Amino acid sequence: MSDCIFCKIISKEIPSEIIYEDENTLVFLDINPATKGHCLVIPKEHYETILDVPEDVLCKVIKTVKKISSALSKTNPGMSVVQSNGRAAHQEVDHIHFHVIPRSENDGQLLTWKAGSYAENESKSIANEIRSSITP
Ligand code: 5GP
Ligand code: ZN
Protein backbone atom coordinates (compact mmCIF):
# COMPACT_ATOMS: atom_id res chain seq x y z
CA MET A 1 0.00 0.00 0.00
CA SER A 2 1.60 3.21 -1.20
CA ASP A 3 1.00 5.48 1.80
CA CYS A 4 1.69 2.85 4.47
CA ILE A 5 4.83 3.50 6.50
CA PHE A 6 5.40 -0.21 7.20
CA CYS A 7 5.06 -1.07 3.49
CA LYS A 8 7.74 1.55 2.87
CA ILE A 9 9.94 -0.13 5.49
CA ILE A 10 9.39 -3.48 3.70
CA SER A 11 10.37 -1.98 0.34
CA LYS A 12 13.34 -0.21 2.04
CA GLU A 13 12.02 3.15 0.84
CA ILE A 14 12.47 4.34 4.40
CA PRO A 15 15.23 3.08 6.66
CA SER A 16 14.74 0.87 9.70
CA GLU A 17 16.84 -1.40 11.86
CA ILE A 18 15.87 -4.76 10.37
CA ILE A 19 16.39 -7.70 12.72
CA TYR A 20 15.04 -10.60 10.66
CA GLU A 21 13.41 -11.16 7.32
CA ASP A 22 12.00 -14.16 5.46
CA GLU A 23 9.72 -14.62 2.46
CA ASN A 24 6.56 -13.58 4.31
CA THR A 25 7.53 -11.64 7.42
CA LEU A 26 9.77 -8.81 8.62
CA VAL A 27 11.05 -7.85 12.07
CA PHE A 28 12.48 -4.41 12.85
CA LEU A 29 13.13 -2.21 15.87
CA ASP A 30 10.31 0.10 16.95
CA ILE A 31 11.51 3.68 16.50
CA ASN A 32 10.12 4.66 19.93
CA PRO A 33 10.79 1.58 22.06
CA ALA A 34 8.86 0.78 25.23
CA THR A 35 12.07 -0.95 26.34
CA LYS A 36 15.39 -1.44 24.56
CA GLY A 37 15.04 -4.14 21.89
CA HIS A 38 11.29 -3.57 21.34
CA CYS A 39 10.58 -5.26 17.99
CA LEU A 40 7.72 -5.06 15.52
CA VAL A 41 6.77 -8.20 13.59
CA ILE A 42 4.75 -7.72 10.40
CA PRO A 43 3.58 -9.66 7.35
CA LYS A 44 5.13 -8.44 4.08
CA GLU A 45 1.67 -8.21 2.53
CA HIS A 46 -0.44 -5.26 3.65
CA TYR A 47 -3.41 -6.16 5.88
CA GLU A 48 -4.92 -3.69 8.28
CA THR A 49 -6.03 -5.70 11.31
CA ILE A 50 -6.31 -9.23 12.67
CA LEU A 51 -9.76 -9.35 11.06
CA ASP A 52 -8.29 -8.79 7.59
CA VAL A 53 -5.22 -11.01 7.60
CA PRO A 54 -5.74 -14.54 6.23
CA GLU A 55 -5.13 -17.34 8.74
CA ASP A 56 -2.18 -18.84 6.86
CA VAL A 57 -0.40 -15.45 6.82
CA LEU A 58 -1.21 -14.90 10.50
CA CYS A 59 0.32 -18.30 11.32
CA LYS A 60 3.54 -17.29 9.58
CA VAL A 61 3.63 -14.00 11.49
CA ILE A 62 3.07 -15.70 14.84
CA LYS A 63 5.86 -18.19 14.07
CA THR A 64 8.18 -15.22 13.57
CA VAL A 65 6.89 -13.68 16.82
CA LYS A 66 7.99 -16.87 18.56
CA LYS A 67 11.36 -16.88 16.80
CA ILE A 68 12.13 -13.30 17.85
CA SER A 69 10.78 -13.91 21.38
CA SER A 70 13.21 -16.83 21.65
CA ALA A 71 16.11 -14.62 20.58
CA LEU A 72 15.15 -11.84 22.99
CA SER A 73 14.65 -14.29 25.88
CA LYS A 74 18.39 -15.06 25.82
CA THR A 75 19.09 -11.63 27.31
CA ASN A 76 15.74 -10.64 28.89
CA PRO A 77 13.86 -12.39 31.70
CA GLY A 78 10.36 -11.55 30.35
CA MET A 79 8.48 -10.69 27.17
CA SER A 80 5.22 -8.89 26.44
CA VAL A 81 3.54 -9.56 23.08
CA VAL A 82 1.00 -6.86 22.21
CA GLN A 83 -1.24 -6.53 19.17
CA SER A 84 -3.85 -3.74 18.79
CA ASN A 85 -6.69 -3.37 16.29
CA GLY A 86 -8.48 -0.15 15.45
CA ARG A 87 -8.23 3.42 16.73
CA ALA A 88 -10.25 2.53 19.83
CA ALA A 89 -7.42 0.15 20.73
CA HIS A 90 -4.83 2.83 19.85
CA GLN A 91 -3.61 1.18 16.65
CA GLU A 92 -1.57 3.95 15.01
CA VAL A 93 -0.21 2.17 11.95
CA ASP A 94 -2.81 0.40 9.83
CA HIS A 95 -0.59 -2.53 8.84
CA ILE A 96 -1.09 -5.40 11.27
CA HIS A 97 1.85 -5.76 13.64
CA PHE A 98 2.85 -7.54 16.80
CA HIS A 99 4.93 -5.70 19.38
CA VAL A 100 7.48 -7.97 21.04
CA ILE A 101 8.72 -6.10 24.09
CA PRO A 102 11.58 -7.34 26.27
CA ARG A 103 10.63 -7.06 29.95
CA SER A 104 12.48 -7.00 33.24
CA GLU A 105 11.20 -6.61 36.79
CA ASN A 106 11.89 -2.89 37.14
CA ASP A 107 11.76 -1.64 33.57
CA GLY A 108 9.27 1.09 34.52
CA GLN A 109 6.67 -0.05 31.97
CA LEU A 110 3.14 -0.99 32.98
CA LEU A 111 1.54 -2.54 29.86
CA THR A 112 -1.38 -3.45 32.05
CA TRP A 113 -5.00 -2.53 32.68
CA LYS A 114 -7.26 -1.63 35.59
CA ALA A 115 -8.94 -4.80 36.85
CA GLY A 116 -12.73 -4.58 36.41
CA SER A 117 -15.55 -6.80 37.69
CA TYR A 118 -18.95 -8.14 36.61
CA ALA A 119 -22.31 -7.44 38.21
CA GLU A 120 -24.34 -10.51 39.19
CA ASN A 121 -25.14 -12.65 36.11
CA GLU A 122 -23.50 -10.11 33.83
CA SER A 123 -20.64 -12.48 32.96
CA LYS A 124 -23.17 -15.14 31.89
CA SER A 125 -24.95 -12.82 29.46
CA ILE A 126 -21.70 -11.40 28.11
CA ALA A 127 -20.27 -14.90 27.68
CA ASN A 128 -23.47 -15.98 25.87
CA GLU A 129 -23.30 -12.96 23.58
CA ILE A 130 -19.68 -13.75 22.64
CA ARG A 131 -20.39 -17.49 22.20
CA SER A 132 -23.26 -16.73 19.83
CA SER A 133 -21.00 -14.46 17.76
CA ILE A 134 -18.41 -17.17 17.08
CA THR A 135 -18.52 -18.38 13.50
CA PRO A 136 -17.60 -22.04 13.06
P1 5GP B 1 0.58 0.83 17.27
O1 5GP B 1 0.28 1.98 18.19
O2 5GP B 1 -0.06 0.99 15.91
O3 5GP B 1 0.27 -0.51 17.90
O4 5GP B 1 2.14 0.82 17.07
C1 5GP B 1 2.80 1.44 16.01
C2 5GP B 1 4.28 1.46 16.37
O5 5GP B 1 5.01 1.80 15.21
C3 5GP B 1 4.63 2.51 17.44
O6 5GP B 1 5.17 1.85 18.58
C4 5GP B 1 5.65 3.40 16.75
O7 5GP B 1 6.72 3.78 17.59
C5 5GP B 1 6.13 2.55 15.58
N1 5GP B 1 6.52 3.33 14.43
C6 5GP B 1 5.79 4.30 13.82
N2 5GP B 1 6.45 4.80 12.75
C7 5GP B 1 7.62 4.11 12.68
C8 5GP B 1 8.73 4.18 11.78
O8 5GP B 1 8.79 4.98 10.85
N3 5GP B 1 9.75 3.32 12.00
C9 5GP B 1 9.75 2.42 13.03
N4 5GP B 1 10.81 1.61 13.16
N5 5GP B 1 8.71 2.33 13.90
C10 5GP B 1 7.67 3.17 13.73
ZN1 ZN C 1 1.36 -1.64 4.76
PDB file of C-alpha atoms and ligand atoms in Angstrom, residues 5-6 9 14-17 28-34 38 40 82-85 87 89-95 97 99, ligand 1:
ATOM      1  CA  ILE A   5       4.834   3.499   6.496  1.00  0.00           C
ATOM      2  CA  PHE A   6       5.402  -0.210   7.205  1.00  0.00           C
ATOM      3  CA  ILE A   9       9.937  -0.129   5.493  1.00  0.00           C
ATOM      4  CA  ILE A  14      12.470   4.335   4.399  1.00  0.00           C
ATOM      5  CA  PRO A  15      15.227   3.076   6.663  1.00  0.00           C
ATOM      6  CA  SER A  16      14.737   0.868   9.704  1.00  0.00           C
ATOM      7  CA  GLU A  17      16.841  -1.403  11.862  1.00  0.00           C
ATOM      8  CA  PHE A  28      12.484  -4.408  12.845  1.00  0.00           C
ATOM      9  CA  LEU A  29      13.127  -2.208  15.868  1.00  0.00           C
ATOM     10  CA  ASP A  30      10.309   0.102  16.955  1.00  0.00           C
ATOM     11  CA  ILE A  31      11.513   3.684  16.495  1.00  0.00           C
ATOM     12  CA  ASN A  32      10.121   4.661  19.934  1.00  0.00           C
ATOM     13  CA  PRO A  33      10.788   1.580  22.056  1.00  0.00           C
ATOM     14  CA  ALA A  34       8.855   0.776  25.233  1.00  0.00           C
ATOM     15  CA  HIS A  38      11.287  -3.569  21.338  1.00  0.00           C
ATOM     16  CA  LEU A  40       7.718  -5.063  15.518  1.00  0.00           C
ATOM     17  CA  VAL A  82       1.003  -6.856  22.212  1.00  0.00           C
ATOM     18  CA  GLN A  83      -1.245  -6.528  19.172  1.00  0.00           C
ATOM     19  CA  SER A  84      -3.846  -3.743  18.788  1.00  0.00           C
ATOM     20  CA  ASN A  85      -6.685  -3.372  16.291  1.00  0.00           C
ATOM     21  CA  ARG A  87      -8.225   3.418  16.726  1.00  0.00           C
ATOM     22  CA  ALA A  89      -7.417   0.154  20.735  1.00  0.00           C
ATOM     23  CA  HIS A  90      -4.829   2.834  19.848  1.00  0.00           C
ATOM     24  CA  GLN A  91      -3.613   1.178  16.647  1.00  0.00           C
ATOM     25  CA  GLU A  92      -1.569   3.953  15.011  1.00  0.00           C
ATOM     26  CA  VAL A  93      -0.213   2.169  11.947  1.00  0.00           C
ATOM     27  CA  ASP A  94      -2.812   0.403   9.830  1.00  0.00           C
ATOM     28  CA  HIS A  95      -0.590  -2.527   8.836  1.00  0.00           C
ATOM     29  CA  HIS A  97       1.852  -5.758  13.643  1.00  0.00           C
ATOM     30  CA  HIS A  99       4.930  -5.698  19.379  1.00  0.00           C
TER      31      HIS A  99
HETATM   32  P1  5GP B   1       0.582   0.830  17.272  1.00  0.00           P
HETATM   33  O1  5GP B   1       0.281   1.979  18.187  1.00  0.00           O
HETATM   34  O2  5GP B   1      -0.062   0.988  15.913  1.00  0.00           O
HETATM   35  O3  5GP B   1       0.273  -0.511  17.897  1.00  0.00           O
HETATM   36  O4  5GP B   1       2.144   0.822  17.069  1.00  0.00           O
HETATM   37  C1  5GP B   1       2.801   1.444  16.014  1.00  0.00           C
HETATM   38  C2  5GP B   1       4.275   1.463  16.373  1.00  0.00           C
HETATM   39  O5  5GP B   1       5.010   1.798  15.214  1.00  0.00           O
HETATM   40  C3  5GP B   1       4.625   2.506  17.444  1.00  0.00           C
HETATM   41  O6  5GP B   1       5.170   1.851  18.583  1.00  0.00           O
HETATM   42  C4  5GP B   1       5.651   3.399  16.751  1.00  0.00           C
HETATM   43  O7  5GP B   1       6.717   3.783  17.594  1.00  0.00           O
HETATM   44  C5  5GP B   1       6.133   2.547  15.585  1.00  0.00           C
HETATM   45  N1  5GP B   1       6.516   3.325  14.425  1.00  0.00           N
HETATM   46  C6  5GP B   1       5.785   4.296  13.819  1.00  0.00           C
HETATM   47  N2  5GP B   1       6.449   4.797  12.748  1.00  0.00           N
HETATM   48  C7  5GP B   1       7.616   4.107  12.677  1.00  0.00           C
HETATM   49  C8  5GP B   1       8.733   4.181  11.775  1.00  0.00           C
HETATM   50  O8  5GP B   1       8.793   4.975  10.849  1.00  0.00           O
HETATM   51  N3  5GP B   1       9.751   3.318  11.999  1.00  0.00           N
HETATM   52  C9  5GP B   1       9.746   2.416  13.030  1.00  0.00           C
HETATM   53  N4  5GP B   1      10.806   1.615  13.163  1.00  0.00           N
HETATM   54  N5  5GP B   1       8.707   2.332  13.897  1.00  0.00           N
HETATM   55  C10 5GP B   1       7.667   3.174  13.726  1.00  0.00           C
END
